[in-house]
Coordinates of C-alpha atoms in Angstrom, one line a residue:
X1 CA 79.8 161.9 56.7
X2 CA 82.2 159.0 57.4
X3 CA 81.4 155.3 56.9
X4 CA 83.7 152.3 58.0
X5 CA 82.9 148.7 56.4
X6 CA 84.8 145.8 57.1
X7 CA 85.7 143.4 54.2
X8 CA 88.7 141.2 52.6
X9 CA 91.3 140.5 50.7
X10 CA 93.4 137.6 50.2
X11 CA 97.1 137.1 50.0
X12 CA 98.3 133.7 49.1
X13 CA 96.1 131.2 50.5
X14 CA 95.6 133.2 53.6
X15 CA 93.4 136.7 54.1
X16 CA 93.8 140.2 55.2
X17 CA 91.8 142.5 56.9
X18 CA 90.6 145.6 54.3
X19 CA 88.7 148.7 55.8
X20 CA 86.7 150.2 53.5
X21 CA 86.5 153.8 54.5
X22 CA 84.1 155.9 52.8
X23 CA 83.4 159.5 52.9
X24 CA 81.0 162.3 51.7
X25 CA 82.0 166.1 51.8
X26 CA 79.3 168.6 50.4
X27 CA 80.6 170.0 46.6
X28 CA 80.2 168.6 43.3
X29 CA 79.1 165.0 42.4
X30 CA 82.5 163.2 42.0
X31 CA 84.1 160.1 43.9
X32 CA 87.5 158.6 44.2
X33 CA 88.7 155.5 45.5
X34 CA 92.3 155.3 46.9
X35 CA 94.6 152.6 48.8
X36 CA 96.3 150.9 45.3
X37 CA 92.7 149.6 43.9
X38 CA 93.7 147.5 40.5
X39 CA 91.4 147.3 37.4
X40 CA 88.1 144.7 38.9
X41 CA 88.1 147.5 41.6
X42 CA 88.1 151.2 39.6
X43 CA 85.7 149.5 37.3
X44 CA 83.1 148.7 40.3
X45 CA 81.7 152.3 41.4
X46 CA 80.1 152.0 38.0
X47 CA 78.5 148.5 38.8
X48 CA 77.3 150.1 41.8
X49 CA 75.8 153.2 40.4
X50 CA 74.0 151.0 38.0
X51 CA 73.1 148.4 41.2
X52 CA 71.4 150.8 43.6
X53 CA 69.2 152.5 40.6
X54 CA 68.4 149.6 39.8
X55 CA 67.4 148.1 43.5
X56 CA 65.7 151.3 44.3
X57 CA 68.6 152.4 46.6
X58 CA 69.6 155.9 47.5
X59 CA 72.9 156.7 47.0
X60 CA 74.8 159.4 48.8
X61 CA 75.9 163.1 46.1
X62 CA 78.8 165.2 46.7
X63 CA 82.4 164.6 46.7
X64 CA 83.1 161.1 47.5
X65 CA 86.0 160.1 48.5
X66 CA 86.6 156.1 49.2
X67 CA 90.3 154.4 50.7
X68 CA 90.8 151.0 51.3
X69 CA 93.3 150.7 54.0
X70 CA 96.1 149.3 54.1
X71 CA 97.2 151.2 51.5
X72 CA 99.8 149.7 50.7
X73 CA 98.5 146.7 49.9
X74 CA 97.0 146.2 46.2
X75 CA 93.3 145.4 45.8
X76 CA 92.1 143.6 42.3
X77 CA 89.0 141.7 43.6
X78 CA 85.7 142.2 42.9
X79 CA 84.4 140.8 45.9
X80 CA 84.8 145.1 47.2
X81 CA 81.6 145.5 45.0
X82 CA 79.6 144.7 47.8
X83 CA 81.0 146.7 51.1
X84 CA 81.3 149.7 48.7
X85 CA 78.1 149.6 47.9
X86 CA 76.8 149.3 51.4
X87 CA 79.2 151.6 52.7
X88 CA 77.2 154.2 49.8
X89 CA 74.0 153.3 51.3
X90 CA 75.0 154.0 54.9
X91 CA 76.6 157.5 54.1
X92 CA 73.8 158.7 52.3
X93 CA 71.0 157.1 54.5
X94 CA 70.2 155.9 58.0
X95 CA 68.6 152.8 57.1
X96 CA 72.0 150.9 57.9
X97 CA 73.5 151.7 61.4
X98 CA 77.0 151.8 61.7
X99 CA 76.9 149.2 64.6
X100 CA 75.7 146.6 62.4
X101 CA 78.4 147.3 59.8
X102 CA 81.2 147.2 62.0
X103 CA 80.1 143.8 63.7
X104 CA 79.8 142.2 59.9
X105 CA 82.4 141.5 57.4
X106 CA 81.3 141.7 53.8
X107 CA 82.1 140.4 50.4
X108 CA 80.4 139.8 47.1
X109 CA 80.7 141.0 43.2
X110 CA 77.6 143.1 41.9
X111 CA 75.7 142.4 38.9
X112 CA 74.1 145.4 37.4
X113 CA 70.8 144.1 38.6
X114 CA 72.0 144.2 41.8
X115 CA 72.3 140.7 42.1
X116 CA 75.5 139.4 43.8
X117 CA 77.7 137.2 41.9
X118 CA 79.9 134.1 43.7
X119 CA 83.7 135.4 44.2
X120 CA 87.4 133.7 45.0
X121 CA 88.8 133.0 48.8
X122 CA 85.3 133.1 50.8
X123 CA 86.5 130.4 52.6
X124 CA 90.2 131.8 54.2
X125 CA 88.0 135.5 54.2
X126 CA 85.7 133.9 56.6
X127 CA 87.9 132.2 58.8
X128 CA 90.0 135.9 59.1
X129 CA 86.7 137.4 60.3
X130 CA 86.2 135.1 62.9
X131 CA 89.8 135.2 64.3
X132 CA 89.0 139.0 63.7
X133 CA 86.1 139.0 66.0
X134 CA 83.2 139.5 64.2
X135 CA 79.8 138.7 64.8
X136 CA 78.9 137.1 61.3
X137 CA 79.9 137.7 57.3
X138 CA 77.6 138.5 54.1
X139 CA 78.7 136.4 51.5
X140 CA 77.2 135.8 48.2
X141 CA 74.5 132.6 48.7
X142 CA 76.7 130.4 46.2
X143 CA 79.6 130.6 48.6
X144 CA 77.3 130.1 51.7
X145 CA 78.7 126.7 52.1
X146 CA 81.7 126.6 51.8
X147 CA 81.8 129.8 54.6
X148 CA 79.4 127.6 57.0
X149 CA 82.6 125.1 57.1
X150 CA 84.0 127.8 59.8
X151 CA 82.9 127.2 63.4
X152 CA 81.5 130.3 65.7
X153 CA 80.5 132.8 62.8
X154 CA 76.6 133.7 61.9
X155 CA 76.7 133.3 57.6
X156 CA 74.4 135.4 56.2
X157 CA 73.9 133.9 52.0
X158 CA 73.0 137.0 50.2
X159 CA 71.4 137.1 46.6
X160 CA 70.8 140.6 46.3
X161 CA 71.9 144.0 47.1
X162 CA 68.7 144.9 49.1
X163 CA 69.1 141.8 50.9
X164 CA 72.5 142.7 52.4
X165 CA 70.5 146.0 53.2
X166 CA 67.9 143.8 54.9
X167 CA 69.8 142.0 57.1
X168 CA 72.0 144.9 58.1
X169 CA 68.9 147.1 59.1
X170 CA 67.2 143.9 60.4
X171 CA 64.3 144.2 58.6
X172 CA 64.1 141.0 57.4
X173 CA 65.9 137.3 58.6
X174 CA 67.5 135.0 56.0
X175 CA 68.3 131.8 57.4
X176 CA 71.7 130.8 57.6
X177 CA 72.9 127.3 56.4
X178 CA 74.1 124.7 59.0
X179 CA 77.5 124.8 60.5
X180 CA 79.4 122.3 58.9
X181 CA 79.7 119.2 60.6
X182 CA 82.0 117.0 58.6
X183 CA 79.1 114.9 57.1
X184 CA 79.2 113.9 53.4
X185 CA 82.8 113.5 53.2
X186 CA 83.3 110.0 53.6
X187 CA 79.6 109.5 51.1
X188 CA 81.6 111.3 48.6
X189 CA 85.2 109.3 48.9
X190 CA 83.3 105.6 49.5
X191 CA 81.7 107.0 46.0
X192 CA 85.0 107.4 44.1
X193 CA 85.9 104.1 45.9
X194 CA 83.1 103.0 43.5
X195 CA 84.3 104.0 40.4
X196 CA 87.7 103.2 40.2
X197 CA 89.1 100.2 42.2
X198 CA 92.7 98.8 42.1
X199 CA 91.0 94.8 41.4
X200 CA 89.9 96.7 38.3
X201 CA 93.5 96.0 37.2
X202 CA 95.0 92.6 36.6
X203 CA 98.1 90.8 37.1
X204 CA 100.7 93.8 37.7
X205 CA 101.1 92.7 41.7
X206 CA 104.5 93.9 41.9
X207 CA 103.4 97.5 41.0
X208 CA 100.6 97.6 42.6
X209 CA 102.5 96.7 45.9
X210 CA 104.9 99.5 45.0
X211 CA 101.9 102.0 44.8
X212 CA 100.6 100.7 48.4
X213 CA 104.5 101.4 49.7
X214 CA 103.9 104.8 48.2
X215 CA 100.6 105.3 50.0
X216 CA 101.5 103.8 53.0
X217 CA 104.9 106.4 53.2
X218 CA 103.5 109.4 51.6
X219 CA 106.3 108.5 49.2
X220 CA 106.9 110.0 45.3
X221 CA 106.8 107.2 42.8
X222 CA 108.1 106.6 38.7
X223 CA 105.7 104.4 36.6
X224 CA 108.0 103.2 33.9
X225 CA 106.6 100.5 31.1
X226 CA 105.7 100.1 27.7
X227 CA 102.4 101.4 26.4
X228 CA 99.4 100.1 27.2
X229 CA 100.4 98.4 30.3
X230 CA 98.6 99.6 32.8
X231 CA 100.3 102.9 34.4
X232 CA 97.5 105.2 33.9
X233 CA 95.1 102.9 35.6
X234 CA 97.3 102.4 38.4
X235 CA 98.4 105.9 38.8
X236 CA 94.5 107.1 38.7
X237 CA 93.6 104.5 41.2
X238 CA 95.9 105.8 43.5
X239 CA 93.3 108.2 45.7
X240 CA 91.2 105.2 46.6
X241 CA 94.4 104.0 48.8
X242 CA 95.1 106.9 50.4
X243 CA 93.9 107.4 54.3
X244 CA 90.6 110.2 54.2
X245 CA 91.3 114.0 54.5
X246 CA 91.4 114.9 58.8
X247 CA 89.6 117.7 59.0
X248 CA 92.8 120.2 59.0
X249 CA 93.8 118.4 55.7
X250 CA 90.4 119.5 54.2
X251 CA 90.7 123.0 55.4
X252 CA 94.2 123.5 54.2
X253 CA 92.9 121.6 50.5
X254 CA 89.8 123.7 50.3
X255 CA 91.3 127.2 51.1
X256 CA 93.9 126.7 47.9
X257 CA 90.7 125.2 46.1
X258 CA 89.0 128.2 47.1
X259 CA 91.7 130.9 46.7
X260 CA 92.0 129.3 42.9
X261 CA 88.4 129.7 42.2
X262 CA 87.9 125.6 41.9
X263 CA 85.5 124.5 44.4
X264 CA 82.5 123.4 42.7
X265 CA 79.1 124.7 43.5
X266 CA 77.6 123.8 46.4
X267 CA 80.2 121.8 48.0
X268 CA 81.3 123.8 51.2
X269 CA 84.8 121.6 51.5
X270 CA 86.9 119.4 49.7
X271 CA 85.7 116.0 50.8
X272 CA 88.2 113.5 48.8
X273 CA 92.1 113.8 48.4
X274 CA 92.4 116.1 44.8
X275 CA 93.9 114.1 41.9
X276 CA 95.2 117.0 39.4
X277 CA 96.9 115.5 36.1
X278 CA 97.9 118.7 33.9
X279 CA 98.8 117.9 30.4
X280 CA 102.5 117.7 29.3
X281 CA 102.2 121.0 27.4
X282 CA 101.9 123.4 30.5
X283 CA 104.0 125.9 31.5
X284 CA 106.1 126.4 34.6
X285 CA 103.6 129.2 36.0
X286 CA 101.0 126.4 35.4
X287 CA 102.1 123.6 37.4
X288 CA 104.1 125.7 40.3
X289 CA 101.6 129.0 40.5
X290 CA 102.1 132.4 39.3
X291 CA 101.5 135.2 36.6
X292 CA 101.2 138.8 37.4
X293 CA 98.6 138.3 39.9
X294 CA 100.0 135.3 41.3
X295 CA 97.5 132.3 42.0
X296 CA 98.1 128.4 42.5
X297 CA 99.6 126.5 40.3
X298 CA 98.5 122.5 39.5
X299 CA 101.0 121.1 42.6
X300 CA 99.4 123.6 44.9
X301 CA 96.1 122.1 43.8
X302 CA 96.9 118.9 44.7
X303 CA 98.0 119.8 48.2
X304 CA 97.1 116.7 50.1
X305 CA 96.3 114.3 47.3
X306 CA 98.1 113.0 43.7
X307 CA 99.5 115.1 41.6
X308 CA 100.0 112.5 38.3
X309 CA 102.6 113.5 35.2
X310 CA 101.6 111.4 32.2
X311 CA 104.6 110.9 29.9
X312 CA 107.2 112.4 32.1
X313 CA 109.7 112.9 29.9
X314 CA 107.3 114.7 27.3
X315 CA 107.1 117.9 29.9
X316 CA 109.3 120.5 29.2
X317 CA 112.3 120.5 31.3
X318 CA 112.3 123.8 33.0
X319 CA 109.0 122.7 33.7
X320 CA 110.1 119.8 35.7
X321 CA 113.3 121.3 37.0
X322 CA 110.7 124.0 39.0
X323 CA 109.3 120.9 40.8
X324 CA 112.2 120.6 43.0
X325 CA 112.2 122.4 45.6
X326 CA 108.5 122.4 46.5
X327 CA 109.1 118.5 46.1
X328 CA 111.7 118.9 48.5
X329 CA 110.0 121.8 50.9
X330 CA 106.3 121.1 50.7
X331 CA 105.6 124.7 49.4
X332 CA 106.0 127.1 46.5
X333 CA 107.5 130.5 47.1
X334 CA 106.4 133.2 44.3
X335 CA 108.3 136.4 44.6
X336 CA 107.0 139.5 42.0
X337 CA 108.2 143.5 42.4
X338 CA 105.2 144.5 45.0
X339 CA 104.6 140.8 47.1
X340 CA 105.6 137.5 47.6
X341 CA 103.2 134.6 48.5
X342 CA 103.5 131.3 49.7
X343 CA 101.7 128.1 48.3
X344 CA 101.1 124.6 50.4
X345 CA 102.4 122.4 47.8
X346 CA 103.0 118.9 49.7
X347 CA 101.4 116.3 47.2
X348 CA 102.9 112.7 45.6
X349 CA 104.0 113.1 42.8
X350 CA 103.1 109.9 40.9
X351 CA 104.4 110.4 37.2
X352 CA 104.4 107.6 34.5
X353 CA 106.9 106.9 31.4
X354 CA 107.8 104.6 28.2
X355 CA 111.2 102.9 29.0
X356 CA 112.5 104.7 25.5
X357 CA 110.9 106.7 22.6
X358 CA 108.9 103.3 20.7
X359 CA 108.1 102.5 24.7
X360 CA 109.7 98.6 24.0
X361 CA 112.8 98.7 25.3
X362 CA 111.7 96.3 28.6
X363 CA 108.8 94.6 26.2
X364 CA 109.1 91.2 26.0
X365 CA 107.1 90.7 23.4
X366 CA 108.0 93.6 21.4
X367 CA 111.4 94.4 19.3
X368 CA 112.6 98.1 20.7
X369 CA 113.7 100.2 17.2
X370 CA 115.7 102.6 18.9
X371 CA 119.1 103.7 18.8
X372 CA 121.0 103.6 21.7
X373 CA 121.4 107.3 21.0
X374 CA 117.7 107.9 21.1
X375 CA 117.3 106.2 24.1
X376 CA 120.0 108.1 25.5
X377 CA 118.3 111.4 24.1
X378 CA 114.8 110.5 26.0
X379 CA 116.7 109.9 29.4
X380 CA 118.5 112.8 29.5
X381 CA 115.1 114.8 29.5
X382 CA 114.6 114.1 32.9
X383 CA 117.8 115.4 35.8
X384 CA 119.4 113.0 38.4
X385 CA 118.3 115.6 40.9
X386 CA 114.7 115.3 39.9
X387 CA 114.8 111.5 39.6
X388 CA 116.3 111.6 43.2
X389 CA 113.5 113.2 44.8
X390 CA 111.3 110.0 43.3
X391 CA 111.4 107.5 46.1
X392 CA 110.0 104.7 43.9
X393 CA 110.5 103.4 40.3
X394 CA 108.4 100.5 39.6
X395 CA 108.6 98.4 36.3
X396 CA 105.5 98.0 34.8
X397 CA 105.7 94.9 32.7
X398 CA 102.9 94.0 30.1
X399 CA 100.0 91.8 30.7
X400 CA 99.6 88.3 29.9
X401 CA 96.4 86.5 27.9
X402 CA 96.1 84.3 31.1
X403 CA 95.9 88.1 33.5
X404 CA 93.6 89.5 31.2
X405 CA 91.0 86.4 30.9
X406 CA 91.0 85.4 34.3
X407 CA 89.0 86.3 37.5
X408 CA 89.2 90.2 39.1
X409 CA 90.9 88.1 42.5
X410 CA 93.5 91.0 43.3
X411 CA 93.0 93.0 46.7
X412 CA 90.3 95.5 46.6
X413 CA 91.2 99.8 47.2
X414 CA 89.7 99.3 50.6
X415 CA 91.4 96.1 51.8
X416 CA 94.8 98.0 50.7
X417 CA 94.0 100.7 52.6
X418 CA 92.7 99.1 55.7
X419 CA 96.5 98.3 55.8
X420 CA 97.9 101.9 54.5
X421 CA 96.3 103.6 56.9
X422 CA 97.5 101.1 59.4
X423 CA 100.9 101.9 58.4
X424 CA 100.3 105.6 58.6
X425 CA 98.8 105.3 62.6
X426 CA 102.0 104.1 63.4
X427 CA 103.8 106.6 62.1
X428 CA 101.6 109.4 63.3
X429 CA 102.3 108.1 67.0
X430 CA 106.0 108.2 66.3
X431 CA 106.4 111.2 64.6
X432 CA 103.5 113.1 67.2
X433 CA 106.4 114.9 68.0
X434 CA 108.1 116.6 65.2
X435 CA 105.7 117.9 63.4
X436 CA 105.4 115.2 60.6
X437 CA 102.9 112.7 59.4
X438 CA 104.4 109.8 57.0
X439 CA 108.2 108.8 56.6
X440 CA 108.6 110.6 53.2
X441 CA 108.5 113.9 55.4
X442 CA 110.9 112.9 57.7
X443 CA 114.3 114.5 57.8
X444 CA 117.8 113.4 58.4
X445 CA 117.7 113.5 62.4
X446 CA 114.8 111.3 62.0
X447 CA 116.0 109.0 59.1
X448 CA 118.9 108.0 61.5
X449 CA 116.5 108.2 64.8
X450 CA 114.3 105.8 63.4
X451 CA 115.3 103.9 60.5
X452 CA 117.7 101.5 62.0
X453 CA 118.6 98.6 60.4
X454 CA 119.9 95.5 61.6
X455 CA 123.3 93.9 60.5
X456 CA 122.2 91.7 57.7
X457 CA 119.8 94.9 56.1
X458 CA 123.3 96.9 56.5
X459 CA 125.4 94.8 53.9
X460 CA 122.8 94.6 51.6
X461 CA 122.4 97.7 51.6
X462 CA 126.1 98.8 51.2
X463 CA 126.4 96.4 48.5
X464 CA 123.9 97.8 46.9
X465 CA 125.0 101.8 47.2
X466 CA 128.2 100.3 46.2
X467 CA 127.1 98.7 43.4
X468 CA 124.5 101.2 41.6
X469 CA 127.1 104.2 42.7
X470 CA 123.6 106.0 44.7
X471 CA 123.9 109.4 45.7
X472 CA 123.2 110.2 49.5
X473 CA 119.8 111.4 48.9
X474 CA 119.0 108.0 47.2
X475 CA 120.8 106.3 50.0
X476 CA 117.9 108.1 52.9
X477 CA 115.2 107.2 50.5
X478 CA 115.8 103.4 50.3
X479 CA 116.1 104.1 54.4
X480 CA 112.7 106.0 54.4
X481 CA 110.9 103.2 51.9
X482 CA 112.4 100.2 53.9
X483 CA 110.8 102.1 57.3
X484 CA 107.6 102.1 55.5
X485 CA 107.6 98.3 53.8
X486 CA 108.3 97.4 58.0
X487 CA 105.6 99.9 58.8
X488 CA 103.3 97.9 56.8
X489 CA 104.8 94.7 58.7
X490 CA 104.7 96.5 62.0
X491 CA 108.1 95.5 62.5
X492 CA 110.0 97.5 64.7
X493 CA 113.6 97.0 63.3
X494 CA 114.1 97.3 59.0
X495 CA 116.1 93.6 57.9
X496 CA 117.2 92.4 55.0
X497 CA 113.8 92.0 53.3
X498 CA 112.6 95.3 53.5
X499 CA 116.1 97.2 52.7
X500 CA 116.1 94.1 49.4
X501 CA 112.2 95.4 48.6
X502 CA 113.3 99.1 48.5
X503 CA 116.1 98.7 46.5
X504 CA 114.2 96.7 43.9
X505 CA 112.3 100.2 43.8
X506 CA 115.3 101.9 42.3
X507 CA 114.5 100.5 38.6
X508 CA 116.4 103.3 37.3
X509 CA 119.5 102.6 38.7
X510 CA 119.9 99.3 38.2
X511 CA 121.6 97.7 34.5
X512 CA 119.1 97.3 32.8
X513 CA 118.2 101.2 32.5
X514 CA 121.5 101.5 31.1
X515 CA 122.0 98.7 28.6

């Protein structure tokens, strides 16, 4: 007898159609599965011998021989335990027609009590049955949720193997939750509003205006003071400026989420922009993706939010050095012997450092005890390339007696945003065209297409290449930052004051840095 069951696997943060093809020929008890199954997938026949015995389930005997097609495509998922196991039950038994099976993707990990266990990637699994043509999908009930988020597909949240069995046979109904309908996500940002607000911090107006440029652009930004000034604060603040997730934005975050097995329980989609802020010791594979079954890394994970470096210069440099291109592209290629896979990896990077190894080099309270050759020694950690790709770098200076005592009068997260997101609606209706959504995105043709600036911005700003000897790529991101500071002016041409602005954002060219 031959069986065909529909499932999934998934490839990056995307999903591929898997047939699981099962048959029975009459000889002696033995099965085989074929089509490049890794380890979670030879182990499973012996899950779901012990599943069905122990669900009261018949299972087909003979010689069974099981391929999931293409072959050519490895499988290491558990999430097979599932359609295997029906697929068993509907070659050795009627009780589940074939025309039920083959209008139903499955997916789900087996517990030897027959219980089904959450698994990775629901969420881009479900969306590939739909665009498939199914009817509906069985997934495990603690991933129900986050598969209702897909429009114009019956979920079926299944807790057992009998009720997969159930539902396929129609012998009992099992209410499927509501379609998603984009409620709870702005309850769940205006809640992290809550918690951390930027009139928490005082004093430090000039960064905190750098941080709304960043927000308002989309633009990368450098942190640089001594300790205890303030930059973590800022830099953790930074979410609650940030325009809320569109819908596509919270598809694209919560597949990676997903795919990465980091969506938390019960929450279907990821309702506020991710923060991720990996520790200084991680490795490359880490913070870009990979390993031998490649998954995302921490910049993939913060797709669509803040990705925050603590202590820059503490990360290992090949570490940093990795960041370039995806900073640069918006995405992380990972290439291994049998696939390569493709990350979303567009995030700002907001990353935070002491101005030297004691941190009081700029402290002007504070006597700095290095040697010029230390200091030297601490710079060098981080590469002009990399510290080109940082739009803004923002002094952080220390805190007065008189900041720190006095009233919380500063701007609150959601006046600053009122105007960052402002800035970004313009920008979305002049860039509806090409594909972009914020000036940091933009590339040359545009730079020079819309960043003109008038005479007077024009020889301050070639005084000012002149004078700090800025590559070209610093050169387009004063242009880019100085379109944003008019963006938040809604001024049509950049002038003087916004090209002087964004060159007082390239702290670490200036004298200072270097004396």
């Amino acid at each position: 007898m031959f069986i065909r069951v529909w499932s999934s696997a998934t490839h990056g943060v995307d999903a591929l159609p898997i047939e699981v093809e099962t048959n029975v020929a009459s000889g002696i008890h033995e099965y085989t599965v074929v089509g490049l199954p890794k380890g979670a997938v030879r182990e499973s026949l012996d899950r779901i011998w012990a599943a069905l015995k122990n669900e009261n389930l018949e299972a087909p005997r003979g010689r069974i021989t099981i391929n999931l097609a293409p072959a050519d495509v490895p499988k290491d998922s558990a999430a097979f335990d599932l359609p295997l196991a029906i697929s068993l039950i509907a070659a050795a038994t009627d009780r589940v027609p074939e025309e039920a099976v083959a209008r139903n993707w499955i997916m789900g990990e087996l517990s030897l009590d027959g219980s089904v266990r959450p698994v990775r990637g629901v969420l881009p699994m479900t969306i590939e049955a739909r665009d498939h043509g199914c009817d509906g999908v069985l997934v495990p009930a603690a991933n129900a949720p986050e598969a209702a988020v897909v429009e114009n597909i019956v979920v079926y949240p299944i807790r057992r193997l009998r009720d997969a069995v159930n539902v396929l046979s129609s012998e009992s109904s099992i209410e499927a939750p509501a379609p998603y309908d984009g409620s709870g996500r702005k309850d769940e940002r205006h809640e992290s509003v809550g918690i951390l607000d930027f009139r928490d911090v005082r004093g430090q107006e000039n960064a905190k205006r750098a941080l709304e440029v960043a927000a308002a652009g989309g633009h990368n930004a450098l942190l640089v003071g001594p300790p205890g000034s303030g930059k973590t604060m800022l830099a953790r603040r930074m979410p609650t400026i940030l325009p809320q997730l569109s819908r596509a934005e919270a598809l694209e975050t919560t597949k990676i989420h997903s795919v990465a097995g980091r969506l938390d329980a019960g929450n279907g989609i990821v309702g506020t922009r991710p923060f991720r802020s990996p520790h200084h010791t991680i490795s490359d594979a880490g913070l870009c993706g990979g390993g031998a079954h490649p998954k995302p890394g921490e910049i993939s994970l913060a797709h669509n939010g803040v990705l925050f470096l603590d202590e820059l210069p503490e990360f290992k440099r090949r570490v940093l050095e990795v960041m370039r291109q995806p900073i640069e592209e918006g995405e992380i290629t990972i290439s291994r012997a049998r696939s390569t896979v493709t990350y979303p990896a567009r995030f700002m990077l907001i990353a935070s450092m002491n101005p030297c190894p004691c941190g009081h080099l700029t402290d002007p309270q504070r006597e700095c005890v290095c040697a010029p050759a230390q200091v030297q020694r601490y710079l060098s950690k981080l590469s002009g390339p990399l510290m080109d790709r940082i739009d803004l770098h923002v002094e952080v200076a220390p805190v007065s007696f008189d900041e720190m005592d006095g009233p919380r009068d500063g701007d609150s997260s959601s006046t600053v945003r009122d105007r960052v997101e402002r800035a970004r609606t313009i920008q979305d209706v002049r860039y509806s065209d090409d594909l972009v959504h914020c000036n940091a995105q933009i590339g040359s043709r545009l730079v020079e297409e819309h960043c003109f600036v008038d005479d007077s911005g024009r020889t301050l700003l070639k005084s000012a290449i002149e004078r700090l000897g800025l590559s070209a790529r610093a050169y387009t991101r004063i242009l880019k930052v100085a379109r944003t500071i008019a963006d938040l002016e809604e001024a049509t041409e950049i002038d003087a004051r916004h090209v002087s602005e964004a060159v007082q954002y390239r702290a670490l060219d200036r004298d200072w840095w270097h004396g």
